[in-house]
Amino acid sequence: LYGIVTVSMAALSAYAPAFNILVPLTLAPLIVRALLEPGAAHIYLAVPATLVLGTALALGRNVNRLFTAALTKRFENIDLIEELSRQKAIAEQARAAAEAANRSKTQFFASASHDLRQPLHAIGLFAAALGEKTGDPEVREIAASITASVDALDSLFNALLHISKIDAGVLQPSFATFPINEVLDRLRADFAPQAREKGLAFRVVPSKAHVYSDPLLMERIPRNLISN
């Protein structure tokens, strides 16, 4: 009977009702019968049986508590894994949506810059033709300013397309050696009229230096600074 009780602590303690029924029903009749029988030998049998009964119930309760805690932790971990998987799926969907939006934006900027360049190119041709046909120096100067502004707008469209590519993470810098004065001339042509309208003096110091960099990306630095 002691062996049955000992084995039941490992086999049934996970389910407390079954264990709490089996152990008393196994040892209680032995204890009661031993107490009812006369003689010291029966007392010596009842006392250890009672100790075994109490010890078995206490150990079974502890094993049940540990098993329940482990099982609860396991289900909590399963729930946590499911929640993490769900959050990961949401994050993947958001990332895919953001990448799709970036691609759409890049395609839009590319199409828009291409469509806008056509009338811009026509304006440049008209300005060049006007400068060739007129003999008035002031008109030629205006035509040259229009041509410079057209070139600056074309550079802006290229820069806009570059920015969209930067956002999309697909931009590869195109390095070249070029005279920095070309950049300064475009900046002067773009911002000098705006400065005059605001009563400001805009002065550009010519330079013969050459720069090795991406022309469009490099020009964005002073252009952003001046416009701000």
CSV table of C-alpha atoms in Angstrom, one decimal:
chain,number,residue,atom,x,y,z
A,1,LEU,CA,0.0,0.0,0.0
A,2,TYR,CA,2.9,2.4,0.7
A,3,GLY,CA,4.2,1.6,-2.7
A,4,ILE,CA,0.9,2.4,-4.3
A,5,VAL,CA,0.8,5.8,-2.5
A,6,THR,CA,4.4,6.6,-3.5
A,7,VAL,CA,3.8,5.8,-7.1
A,8,SER,CA,0.6,7.8,-7.1
A,9,MET,CA,2.5,11.0,-6.1
A,10,ALA,CA,4.3,10.9,-9.5
A,11,ALA,CA,1.4,9.5,-11.5
A,12,LEU,CA,-1.7,11.3,-10.1
A,13,SER,CA,-0.5,14.4,-8.3
A,14,ALA,CA,-0.8,16.5,-11.5
A,15,TYR,CA,-4.6,16.0,-11.1
A,16,ALA,CA,-5.3,16.9,-7.5
A,17,PRO,CA,-8.8,15.5,-7.1
A,18,ALA,CA,-7.7,12.0,-8.2
A,19,PHE,CA,-4.7,12.0,-5.9
A,20,ASN,CA,-6.6,13.4,-2.9
A,21,ILE,CA,-9.2,10.6,-3.3
A,22,LEU,CA,-6.8,7.7,-4.0
A,23,VAL,CA,-4.3,8.3,-1.1
A,24,PRO,CA,-6.9,8.5,1.8
A,25,LEU,CA,-8.9,5.6,0.4
A,26,THR,CA,-5.7,3.5,0.2
A,27,LEU,CA,-4.3,4.2,3.8
A,28,ALA,CA,-7.3,5.3,5.8
A,29,PRO,CA,-8.9,1.8,6.1
A,30,LEU,CA,-5.6,0.4,7.2
A,31,ILE,CA,-5.2,3.1,9.9
A,32,VAL,CA,-8.7,2.7,11.2
A,33,ARG,CA,-8.5,-1.1,11.3
A,34,ALA,CA,-5.1,-1.0,13.1
A,35,LEU,CA,-6.5,1.4,15.7
A,36,LEU,CA,-9.5,-0.8,16.3
A,37,GLU,CA,-7.5,-3.9,16.8
A,38,PRO,CA,-6.0,-4.4,20.3
A,39,GLY,CA,-2.3,-4.7,20.9
A,40,ALA,CA,0.7,-2.5,20.6
A,41,ALA,CA,1.7,-4.0,17.3
A,42,HIS,CA,-1.3,-2.4,15.6
A,43,ILE,CA,-0.5,1.0,17.2
A,44,TYR,CA,3.0,0.7,15.7
A,45,LEU,CA,1.4,0.0,12.3
A,46,ALA,CA,-1.2,2.9,12.5
A,47,VAL,CA,1.3,5.6,13.5
A,48,PRO,CA,3.7,5.3,10.5
A,49,ALA,CA,0.7,4.8,8.2
A,50,THR,CA,-0.7,8.1,9.5
A,51,LEU,CA,2.7,9.8,8.9
A,52,VAL,CA,2.9,8.4,5.4
A,53,LEU,CA,-0.7,9.6,4.7
A,54,GLY,CA,0.1,13.2,5.8
A,55,THR,CA,3.5,13.3,4.1
A,56,ALA,CA,2.0,11.9,0.8
A,57,LEU,CA,-0.8,14.5,0.8
A,58,ALA,CA,1.7,17.3,1.5
A,59,LEU,CA,4.2,16.2,-1.1
A,60,GLY,CA,1.4,15.6,-3.6
A,61,ARG,CA,0.1,19.2,-3.0
A,62,ASN,CA,3.6,20.6,-3.6
A,63,VAL,CA,4.1,18.5,-6.8
A,64,ASN,CA,0.6,19.6,-8.0
A,65,ARG,CA,1.5,23.3,-7.4
A,66,LEU,CA,4.8,23.0,-9.3
A,67,PHE,CA,3.1,21.2,-12.2
A,68,THR,CA,0.4,23.8,-12.4
A,69,ALA,CA,2.9,26.6,-12.3
A,70,ALA,CA,4.9,25.0,-15.1
A,71,LEU,CA,1.8,24.3,-17.2
A,72,THR,CA,0.6,27.9,-16.7
A,73,LYS,CA,4.1,29.2,-17.7
A,74,ARG,CA,4.0,27.0,-20.8
A,75,PHE,CA,0.7,28.3,-21.9
A,76,GLU,CA,1.8,31.9,-21.2
A,77,ASN,CA,4.8,31.3,-23.4
A,78,ILE,CA,2.7,29.9,-26.1
A,79,ASP,CA,0.4,32.9,-25.9
A,80,LEU,CA,3.4,35.2,-26.0
A,81,ILE,CA,4.9,33.4,-29.0
A,82,GLU,CA,1.5,33.7,-30.8
A,83,GLU,CA,1.3,37.4,-29.9
A,84,LEU,CA,4.9,38.0,-31.1
A,85,SER,CA,4.1,36.1,-34.3
A,86,ARG,CA,1.0,38.3,-34.8
A,87,GLN,CA,2.9,41.5,-34.2
A,88,LYS,CA,5.7,40.3,-36.5
A,89,ALA,CA,3.1,39.6,-39.3
A,90,ILE,CA,1.6,43.1,-38.7
A,91,ALA,CA,5.1,44.7,-38.9
A,92,GLU,CA,5.9,42.7,-42.1
A,93,GLN,CA,2.6,44.0,-43.6
A,94,ALA,CA,3.4,47.6,-42.6
A,95,ARG,CA,6.9,47.2,-44.1
A,96,ALA,CA,5.6,45.8,-47.3
A,97,ALA,CA,3.1,48.6,-47.5
A,98,ALA,CA,5.8,51.2,-46.9
A,99,GLU,CA,8.0,49.7,-49.5
A,100,ALA,CA,5.1,49.7,-52.0
A,101,ALA,CA,4.4,53.3,-51.2
A,102,ASN,CA,8.0,54.2,-51.7
A,103,ARG,CA,8.1,52.5,-55.0
A,104,SER,CA,4.9,54.2,-56.1
A,105,LYS,CA,6.3,57.6,-55.0
A,106,THR,CA,9.5,57.0,-56.9
A,107,GLN,CA,7.5,56.0,-60.0
A,108,PHE,CA,5.3,59.0,-59.7
A,109,PHE,CA,8.2,61.4,-59.3
A,110,ALA,CA,10.0,59.8,-62.3
A,111,SER,CA,6.8,60.1,-64.5
A,112,ALA,CA,6.1,63.6,-63.3
A,113,SER,CA,9.7,64.8,-63.9
A,114,HIS,CA,9.6,63.3,-67.3
A,115,ASP,CA,6.3,64.9,-68.3
A,116,LEU,CA,7.3,68.3,-66.9
A,117,ARG,CA,10.7,68.2,-68.6
A,118,GLN,CA,9.0,68.3,-72.1
A,119,PRO,CA,7.4,71.8,-71.7
A,120,LEU,CA,10.5,72.9,-69.8
A,121,HIS,CA,12.7,71.9,-72.7
A,122,ALA,CA,10.4,73.7,-75.1
A,123,ILE,CA,10.7,76.9,-73.0
A,124,GLY,CA,14.5,76.6,-73.1
A,125,LEU,CA,14.4,76.3,-76.9
A,126,PHE,CA,12.1,79.3,-77.2
A,127,ALA,CA,14.4,81.3,-75.0
A,128,ALA,CA,17.5,80.3,-77.0
A,129,ALA,CA,15.7,81.2,-80.3
A,130,LEU,CA,14.6,84.5,-78.8
A,131,GLY,CA,18.2,85.3,-77.8
A,132,GLU,CA,19.5,84.5,-81.3
A,133,LYS,CA,16.9,86.5,-83.2
A,134,THR,CA,16.9,89.7,-81.1
A,135,GLY,CA,19.6,92.4,-81.3
A,136,ASP,CA,18.6,94.0,-78.0
A,137,PRO,CA,21.2,93.3,-75.3
A,138,GLU,CA,18.6,93.6,-72.6
A,139,VAL,CA,16.3,91.0,-74.3
A,140,ARG,CA,19.3,88.7,-74.8
A,141,GLU,CA,20.1,89.0,-71.1
A,142,ILE,CA,16.5,88.1,-70.2
A,143,ALA,CA,16.6,85.1,-72.6
A,144,ALA,CA,19.9,84.0,-71.0
A,145,SER,CA,18.3,84.3,-67.6
A,146,ILE,CA,15.3,82.2,-68.8
A,147,THR,CA,17.7,79.5,-70.1
A,148,ALA,CA,19.5,79.5,-66.8
A,149,SER,CA,16.3,79.2,-64.9
A,150,VAL,CA,15.2,76.3,-67.2
A,151,ASP,CA,18.5,74.6,-66.5
A,152,ALA,CA,18.0,75.1,-62.8
A,153,LEU,CA,14.5,73.7,-62.9
A,154,ASP,CA,15.8,70.7,-64.7
A,155,SER,CA,18.4,70.2,-62.0
A,156,LEU,CA,15.6,70.5,-59.4
A,157,PHE,CA,13.6,67.8,-61.1
A,158,ASN,CA,16.7,65.6,-61.1
A,159,ALA,CA,17.2,66.4,-57.4
A,160,LEU,CA,13.6,65.6,-56.6
A,161,LEU,CA,14.0,62.2,-58.4
A,162,HIS,CA,17.2,61.7,-56.4
A,163,ILE,CA,15.5,62.4,-53.1
A,164,SER,CA,12.7,59.9,-53.9
A,165,LYS,CA,15.4,57.3,-54.7
A,166,ILE,CA,17.1,58.1,-51.4
A,167,ASP,CA,13.8,57.5,-49.5
A,168,ALA,CA,13.4,54.2,-51.4
A,169,GLY,CA,17.0,53.2,-50.6
A,170,VAL,CA,17.8,52.6,-54.3
A,171,LEU,CA,20.0,55.6,-55.0
A,172,GLN,CA,23.6,54.9,-56.2
A,173,PRO,CA,25.7,58.1,-56.2
A,174,SER,CA,27.2,59.0,-59.6
A,175,PHE,CA,30.6,60.5,-59.0
A,176,ALA,CA,32.3,62.9,-61.5
A,177,THR,CA,34.8,65.7,-61.6
A,178,PHE,CA,33.1,69.0,-62.4
A,179,PRO,CA,33.9,72.8,-61.9
A,180,ILE,CA,32.2,74.1,-58.8
A,181,ASN,CA,31.6,77.4,-60.6
A,182,GLU,CA,28.8,75.7,-62.6
A,183,VAL,CA,27.0,75.0,-59.4
A,184,LEU,CA,27.6,78.6,-58.2
A,185,ASP,CA,26.2,80.0,-61.4
A,186,ARG,CA,23.0,78.0,-61.1
A,187,LEU,CA,22.6,79.1,-57.5
A,188,ARG,CA,23.1,82.8,-58.5
A,189,ALA,CA,20.6,82.5,-61.3
A,190,ASP,CA,18.0,80.9,-59.0
A,191,PHE,CA,18.4,83.0,-55.9
A,192,ALA,CA,19.6,86.4,-57.0
A,193,PRO,CA,16.1,87.5,-58.3
A,194,GLN,CA,14.5,86.2,-55.1
A,195,ALA,CA,17.0,88.1,-53.0
A,196,ARG,CA,16.4,91.3,-54.9
A,197,GLU,CA,12.6,91.0,-54.4
A,198,LYS,CA,13.2,90.8,-50.6
A,199,GLY,CA,15.7,93.7,-50.6
A,200,LEU,CA,18.7,91.5,-50.0
A,201,ALA,CA,22.1,91.3,-51.6
A,202,PHE,CA,23.1,87.9,-53.0
A,203,ARG,CA,26.7,87.6,-53.9
A,204,VAL,CA,28.6,84.6,-55.3
A,205,VAL,CA,32.4,84.5,-55.3
A,206,PRO,CA,33.6,82.7,-58.5
A,207,SER,CA,35.9,79.8,-58.1
A,208,LYS,CA,38.1,77.8,-60.5
A,209,ALA,CA,38.1,74.8,-58.2
A,210,HIS,CA,36.9,71.3,-59.4
A,211,VAL,CA,35.0,68.9,-57.2
A,212,TYR,CA,34.8,65.1,-57.3
A,213,SER,CA,31.4,64.2,-56.1
A,214,ASP,CA,27.8,63.5,-57.2
A,215,PRO,CA,26.9,66.8,-58.9
A,216,LEU,CA,23.2,66.7,-58.0
A,217,LEU,CA,23.6,65.5,-54.5
A,218,MET,CA,26.4,68.0,-53.8
A,219,GLU,CA,24.3,70.9,-55.1
A,220,ARG,CA,21.5,70.0,-52.8
A,221,ILE,CA,23.6,71.1,-49.8
A,222,PRO,CA,24.1,74.8,-50.6
A,223,ARG,CA,20.7,75.0,-52.3
A,224,ASN,CA,18.9,73.8,-49.1
A,225,LEU,CA,21.0,76.1,-47.0
A,226,ILE,CA,20.3,79.2,-49.1
A,227,SER,CA,16.6,78.4,-49.5
A,228,ASN,CA,16.2,78.0,-45.8
